[in-house]
Amino acid sequence: RQHSFTVEGGENLPASGPVVLASFHLGGGFRVFDALIARGLRPAFLRQPFGGSPSAYERTIEAARARYFATHLGDRLIAVGPDARARLQAHLESGGAAVALLDVAPASLGLRDRVRVSFLGREIELAAGLMRLANRMQIPVLPYDGRIEDGRRVLTFHPASRAEDPEQLLQATIASLE
């Protein structure tokens, strides 16, 4: 799998230690985990469990994702829920990396900690808890994205977002992804 993608901005990744990586759902797919693991980082993924009544297609996709996560992340797949913050904090304190997708509507997850940010000239509401955790722990937040170029996946790790408070940190991260 390492030969199926290219990494840009690899120098922005820490050699070790905790880091939060943030993107959107179309930001790079599973290859971000492959890139991080290849560099010796231990990524965890903060993820919303699939709910509702999925179609046969959705069940098939979910089963493939579950196999990938079980093989490559094991117990580092962290479901959004009551114990997510504690598990995420423990993982980061142990020097792990956390990958999160920011474009999930916080209301759909039942999250109370949300802020309004500007994205592509519009106001949107995003969850702020991960940024609060990173800010409190003084952990770098690296935006990343992915694209297909000449039939090949390209992952780009941007310089760390910087800000004094969590809301500004989230806005800086969003600005980098814009």
PDB file of C-alpha atoms in Angstrom:
ATOM      1  CA  ARG A   1       0.000   0.000   0.000  1.00  0.00           C
ATOM      2  CA  GLN A   2       2.917   2.378   0.595  1.00  0.00           C
ATOM      3  CA  HIS A   3       3.533   2.482  -3.149  1.00  0.00           C
ATOM      4  CA  SER A   4      -0.058   3.512  -3.878  1.00  0.00           C
ATOM      5  CA  PHE A   5       0.284   7.082  -2.615  1.00  0.00           C
ATOM      6  CA  THR A   6       2.662  10.015  -2.310  1.00  0.00           C
ATOM      7  CA  VAL A   7       3.202  12.152   0.786  1.00  0.00           C
ATOM      8  CA  GLU A   8       3.776  15.889   0.608  1.00  0.00           C
ATOM      9  CA  GLY A   9       4.670  17.879   3.720  1.00  0.00           C
ATOM     10  CA  GLY A  10       6.041  14.860   5.567  1.00  0.00           C
ATOM     11  CA  GLU A  11       8.482  17.227   7.266  1.00  0.00           C
ATOM     12  CA  ASN A  12       5.497  18.711   9.123  1.00  0.00           C
ATOM     13  CA  LEU A  13       4.875  15.411  10.924  1.00  0.00           C
ATOM     14  CA  PRO A  14       6.631  15.019  14.267  1.00  0.00           C
ATOM     15  CA  ALA A  15       9.245  12.277  14.529  1.00  0.00           C
ATOM     16  CA  SER A  16       7.453  11.054  17.654  1.00  0.00           C
ATOM     17  CA  GLY A  17       5.133  12.209  20.363  1.00  0.00           C
ATOM     18  CA  PRO A  18       1.519  13.254  20.393  1.00  0.00           C
ATOM     19  CA  VAL A  19      -0.120  14.999  17.459  1.00  0.00           C
ATOM     20  CA  VAL A  20      -3.690  15.622  16.313  1.00  0.00           C
ATOM     21  CA  LEU A  21      -4.385  15.333  12.573  1.00  0.00           C
ATOM     22  CA  ALA A  22      -7.553  16.876  11.220  1.00  0.00           C
ATOM     23  CA  SER A  23      -9.257  16.756   7.843  1.00  0.00           C
ATOM     24  CA  PHE A  24     -12.629  16.350   6.165  1.00  0.00           C
ATOM     25  CA  HIS A  25     -14.226  13.104   5.019  1.00  0.00           C
ATOM     26  CA  LEU A  26     -12.788  13.368   1.540  1.00  0.00           C
ATOM     27  CA  GLY A  27      -9.387  14.278   2.978  1.00  0.00           C
ATOM     28  CA  GLY A  28      -7.285  11.246   2.270  1.00  0.00           C
ATOM     29  CA  GLY A  29      -9.051   8.048   3.121  1.00  0.00           C
ATOM     30  CA  PHE A  30      -7.345   5.184   4.885  1.00  0.00           C
ATOM     31  CA  ARG A  31      -3.954   5.999   3.377  1.00  0.00           C
ATOM     32  CA  VAL A  32      -3.412   8.580   6.109  1.00  0.00           C
ATOM     33  CA  PHE A  33      -3.130   5.707   8.604  1.00  0.00           C
ATOM     34  CA  ASP A  34      -0.665   3.887   6.347  1.00  0.00           C
ATOM     35  CA  ALA A  35       1.468   7.032   6.054  1.00  0.00           C
ATOM     36  CA  LEU A  36       1.482   7.622   9.809  1.00  0.00           C
ATOM     37  CA  ILE A  37       2.229   3.999  10.695  1.00  0.00           C
ATOM     38  CA  ALA A  38       5.088   3.936   8.143  1.00  0.00           C
ATOM     39  CA  ARG A  39       6.631   6.901  10.004  1.00  0.00           C
ATOM     40  CA  GLY A  40       6.420   5.135  13.362  1.00  0.00           C
ATOM     41  CA  LEU A  41       3.432   7.053  14.704  1.00  0.00           C
ATOM     42  CA  ARG A  42       0.567   5.268  16.472  1.00  0.00           C
ATOM     43  CA  PRO A  43      -2.651   6.717  15.053  1.00  0.00           C
ATOM     44  CA  ALA A  44      -6.010   6.399  16.718  1.00  0.00           C
ATOM     45  CA  PHE A  45      -9.162   7.359  14.882  1.00  0.00           C
ATOM     46  CA  LEU A  46     -12.041   9.253  16.433  1.00  0.00           C
ATOM     47  CA  ARG A  47     -15.086   7.937  14.619  1.00  0.00           C
ATOM     48  CA  GLN A  48     -18.857   8.046  14.746  1.00  0.00           C
ATOM     49  CA  PRO A  49     -20.294   4.515  14.722  1.00  0.00           C
ATOM     50  CA  PHE A  50     -22.635   3.876  11.808  1.00  0.00           C
ATOM     51  CA  GLY A  51     -26.245   4.081  12.934  1.00  0.00           C
ATOM     52  CA  GLY A  52     -29.740   3.874  11.621  1.00  0.00           C
ATOM     53  CA  SER A  53     -30.878   1.308   9.101  1.00  0.00           C
ATOM     54  CA  PRO A  54     -28.031   0.988   6.609  1.00  0.00           C
ATOM     55  CA  SER A  55     -28.554  -0.219   3.078  1.00  0.00           C
ATOM     56  CA  ALA A  56     -26.857  -3.378   1.804  1.00  0.00           C
ATOM     57  CA  TYR A  57     -24.202  -1.176   0.162  1.00  0.00           C
ATOM     58  CA  GLU A  58     -23.599   0.744   3.401  1.00  0.00           C
ATOM     59  CA  ARG A  59     -23.307  -2.521   5.366  1.00  0.00           C
ATOM     60  CA  THR A  60     -20.735  -3.806   2.852  1.00  0.00           C
ATOM     61  CA  ILE A  61     -18.682  -0.607   3.063  1.00  0.00           C
ATOM     62  CA  GLU A  62     -18.917  -0.603   6.864  1.00  0.00           C
ATOM     63  CA  ALA A  63     -17.720  -4.233   7.015  1.00  0.00           C
ATOM     64  CA  ALA A  64     -14.691  -3.387   4.843  1.00  0.00           C
ATOM     65  CA  ARG A  65     -13.891  -0.389   7.060  1.00  0.00           C
ATOM     66  CA  ALA A  66     -14.239  -2.497  10.193  1.00  0.00           C
ATOM     67  CA  ARG A  67     -11.772  -5.092   8.812  1.00  0.00           C
ATOM     68  CA  TYR A  68      -9.279  -2.357   7.928  1.00  0.00           C
ATOM     69  CA  PHE A  69      -9.543  -0.714  11.351  1.00  0.00           C
ATOM     70  CA  ALA A  70      -9.289  -4.034  13.208  1.00  0.00           C
ATOM     71  CA  THR A  71      -6.170  -4.957  11.247  1.00  0.00           C
ATOM     72  CA  HIS A  72      -4.388  -1.619  11.364  1.00  0.00           C
ATOM     73  CA  LEU A  73      -5.671   0.207  14.443  1.00  0.00           C
ATOM     74  CA  GLY A  74      -6.937  -2.505  16.797  1.00  0.00           C
ATOM     75  CA  ASP A  75      -8.153  -0.870  19.999  1.00  0.00           C
ATOM     76  CA  ARG A  76      -7.132   2.575  18.735  1.00  0.00           C
ATOM     77  CA  LEU A  77     -10.500   3.023  17.027  1.00  0.00           C
ATOM     78  CA  ILE A  78     -12.305   5.396  19.381  1.00  0.00           C
ATOM     79  CA  ALA A  79     -16.043   5.794  18.967  1.00  0.00           C
ATOM     80  CA  VAL A  80     -17.584   9.182  19.682  1.00  0.00           C
ATOM     81  CA  GLY A  81     -19.327   8.716  23.015  1.00  0.00           C
ATOM     82  CA  PRO A  82     -19.088   9.147  26.771  1.00  0.00           C
ATOM     83  CA  ASP A  83     -15.585   7.689  27.190  1.00  0.00           C
ATOM     84  CA  ALA A  84     -14.066   9.106  23.977  1.00  0.00           C
ATOM     85  CA  ARG A  85     -12.338  12.093  25.587  1.00  0.00           C
ATOM     86  CA  ALA A  86     -10.703  10.009  28.318  1.00  0.00           C
ATOM     87  CA  ARG A  87      -9.540   7.364  25.820  1.00  0.00           C
ATOM     88  CA  LEU A  88      -8.250  10.001  23.410  1.00  0.00           C
ATOM     89  CA  GLN A  89      -6.426  11.870  26.166  1.00  0.00           C
ATOM     90  CA  ALA A  90      -4.796   8.662  27.446  1.00  0.00           C
ATOM     91  CA  HIS A  91      -3.694   7.773  23.924  1.00  0.00           C
ATOM     92  CA  LEU A  92      -2.199  11.224  23.347  1.00  0.00           C
ATOM     93  CA  GLU A  93      -0.505  11.217  26.767  1.00  0.00           C
ATOM     94  CA  SER A  94       1.182   7.948  25.785  1.00  0.00           C
ATOM     95  CA  GLY A  95       2.646   9.674  22.712  1.00  0.00           C
ATOM     96  CA  GLY A  96       0.018   8.582  20.210  1.00  0.00           C
ATOM     97  CA  ALA A  97      -1.459  10.433  17.273  1.00  0.00           C
ATOM     98  CA  ALA A  98      -5.173  11.141  16.827  1.00  0.00           C
ATOM     99  CA  VAL A  99      -6.905  11.435  13.452  1.00  0.00           C
ATOM    100  CA  ALA A 100     -10.280  13.165  13.298  1.00  0.00           C
ATOM    101  CA  LEU A 101     -12.624  14.270  10.550  1.00  0.00           C
ATOM    102  CA  LEU A 102     -14.021  17.687  11.362  1.00  0.00           C
ATOM    103  CA  ASP A 103     -16.990  17.866   8.993  1.00  0.00           C
ATOM    104  CA  VAL A 104     -19.475  15.846  10.999  1.00  0.00           C
ATOM    105  CA  ALA A 105     -22.336  18.023  12.251  1.00  0.00           C
ATOM    106  CA  PRO A 106     -21.940  18.145  16.051  1.00  0.00           C
ATOM    107  CA  ALA A 107     -25.711  18.084  16.572  1.00  0.00           C
ATOM    108  CA  SER A 108     -25.897  14.717  14.763  1.00  0.00           C
ATOM    109  CA  LEU A 109     -23.420  13.338  17.307  1.00  0.00           C
ATOM    110  CA  GLY A 110     -25.168  14.851  20.304  1.00  0.00           C
ATOM    111  CA  LEU A 111     -22.124  17.007  21.072  1.00  0.00           C
ATOM    112  CA  ARG A 112     -22.640  20.128  23.152  1.00  0.00           C
ATOM    113  CA  ASP A 113     -19.159  21.611  22.685  1.00  0.00           C
ATOM    114  CA  ARG A 114     -19.496  23.261  19.307  1.00  0.00           C
ATOM    115  CA  VAL A 115     -18.522  26.560  17.757  1.00  0.00           C
ATOM    116  CA  ARG A 116     -19.349  28.496  14.620  1.00  0.00           C
ATOM    117  CA  VAL A 117     -16.491  28.969  12.171  1.00  0.00           C
ATOM    118  CA  SER A 118     -16.169  30.428   8.715  1.00  0.00           C
ATOM    119  CA  PHE A 119     -15.628  27.953   5.878  1.00  0.00           C
ATOM    120  CA  LEU A 120     -15.544  29.025   2.235  1.00  0.00           C
ATOM    121  CA  GLY A 121     -17.370  32.221   3.107  1.00  0.00           C
ATOM    122  CA  ARG A 122     -20.175  30.552   5.077  1.00  0.00           C
ATOM    123  CA  GLU A 123     -20.756  30.006   8.761  1.00  0.00           C
ATOM    124  CA  ILE A 124     -20.786  26.358   9.829  1.00  0.00           C
ATOM    125  CA  GLU A 125     -20.939  24.687  13.215  1.00  0.00           C
ATOM    126  CA  LEU A 126     -18.216  22.203  14.158  1.00  0.00           C
ATOM    127  CA  ALA A 127     -17.258  20.255  17.263  1.00  0.00           C
ATOM    128  CA  ALA A 128     -14.572  21.958  19.347  1.00  0.00           C
ATOM    129  CA  GLY A 129     -13.747  19.300  21.957  1.00  0.00           C
ATOM    130  CA  LEU A 130     -10.715  17.867  20.176  1.00  0.00           C
ATOM    131  CA  MET A 131      -9.254  21.351  19.721  1.00  0.00           C
ATOM    132  CA  ARG A 132      -9.819  22.075  23.422  1.00  0.00           C
ATOM    133  CA  LEU A 133      -7.984  18.874  24.321  1.00  0.00           C
ATOM    134  CA  ALA A 134      -5.079  19.609  21.967  1.00  0.00           C
ATOM    135  CA  ASN A 135      -4.877  23.199  23.211  1.00  0.00           C
ATOM    136  CA  ARG A 136      -4.926  22.170  26.881  1.00  0.00           C
ATOM    137  CA  MET A 137      -2.283  19.470  26.321  1.00  0.00           C
ATOM    138  CA  GLN A 138      -0.228  21.785  24.063  1.00  0.00           C
ATOM    139  CA  ILE A 139      -0.248  19.246  21.245  1.00  0.00           C
ATOM    140  CA  PRO A 140       0.256  20.308  17.626  1.00  0.00           C
ATOM    141  CA  VAL A 141      -2.746  20.112  15.287  1.00  0.00           C
ATOM    142  CA  LEU A 142      -1.818  19.296  11.697  1.00  0.00           C
ATOM    143  CA  PRO A 143      -4.413  19.718   8.979  1.00  0.00           C
ATOM    144  CA  TYR A 144      -4.080  17.183   6.170  1.00  0.00           C
ATOM    145  CA  ASP A 145      -5.856  16.568   2.924  1.00  0.00           C
ATOM    146  CA  GLY A 146      -5.777  14.211   0.011  1.00  0.00           C
ATOM    147  CA  ARG A 147      -6.405  14.379  -3.666  1.00  0.00           C
ATOM    148  CA  ILE A 148      -6.098  12.173  -6.722  1.00  0.00           C
ATOM    149  CA  GLU A 149      -3.482  13.414  -9.166  1.00  0.00           C
ATOM    150  CA  ASP A 150      -2.723  11.488 -12.361  1.00  0.00           C
ATOM    151  CA  GLY A 151      -4.531   8.473 -10.893  1.00  0.00           C
ATOM    152  CA  ARG A 152      -2.462   8.485  -7.699  1.00  0.00           C
ATOM    153  CA  ARG A 153      -3.506   9.465  -4.171  1.00  0.00           C
ATOM    154  CA  VAL A 154      -1.480  12.386  -2.782  1.00  0.00           C
ATOM    155  CA  LEU A 155      -1.582  13.122   0.967  1.00  0.00           C
ATOM    156  CA  THR A 156      -0.511  16.585   2.075  1.00  0.00           C
ATOM    157  CA  PHE A 157       0.362  17.293   5.710  1.00  0.00           C
ATOM    158  CA  HIS A 158       0.182  21.040   6.299  1.00  0.00           C
ATOM    159  CA  PRO A 159       2.143  23.004   8.920  1.00  0.00           C
ATOM    160  CA  ALA A 160       0.660  22.890  12.406  1.00  0.00           C
ATOM    161  CA  SER A 161      -2.221  25.247  13.111  1.00  0.00           C
ATOM    162  CA  ARG A 162      -1.461  27.726  15.860  1.00  0.00           C
ATOM    163  CA  ALA A 163      -3.745  29.793  18.069  1.00  0.00           C
ATOM    164  CA  GLU A 164      -4.144  30.785  21.694  1.00  0.00           C
ATOM    165  CA  ASP A 165      -7.641  29.425  22.239  1.00  0.00           C
ATOM    166  CA  PRO A 166      -9.486  26.345  20.949  1.00  0.00           C
ATOM    167  CA  GLU A 167     -11.982  28.251  18.808  1.00  0.00           C
ATOM    168  CA  GLN A 168      -9.189  30.127  17.037  1.00  0.00           C
ATOM    169  CA  LEU A 169      -7.268  26.856  16.675  1.00  0.00           C
ATOM    170  CA  LEU A 170     -10.267  25.278  14.951  1.00  0.00           C
ATOM    171  CA  GLN A 171     -10.650  28.313  12.676  1.00  0.00           C
ATOM    172  CA  ALA A 172      -6.911  28.216  11.813  1.00  0.00           C
ATOM    173  CA  THR A 173      -7.212  24.509  10.980  1.00  0.00           C
ATOM    174  CA  ILE A 174     -10.265  25.137   8.784  1.00  0.00           C
ATOM    175  CA  ALA A 175      -8.468  28.027   7.052  1.00  0.00           C
ATOM    176  CA  SER A 176      -5.599  25.718   6.159  1.00  0.00           C
ATOM    177  CA  LEU A 177      -8.010  23.173   4.689  1.00  0.00           C
ATOM    178  CA  GLU A 178      -9.723  25.896   2.650  1.00  0.00           C
TER     179      GLU A 178
END
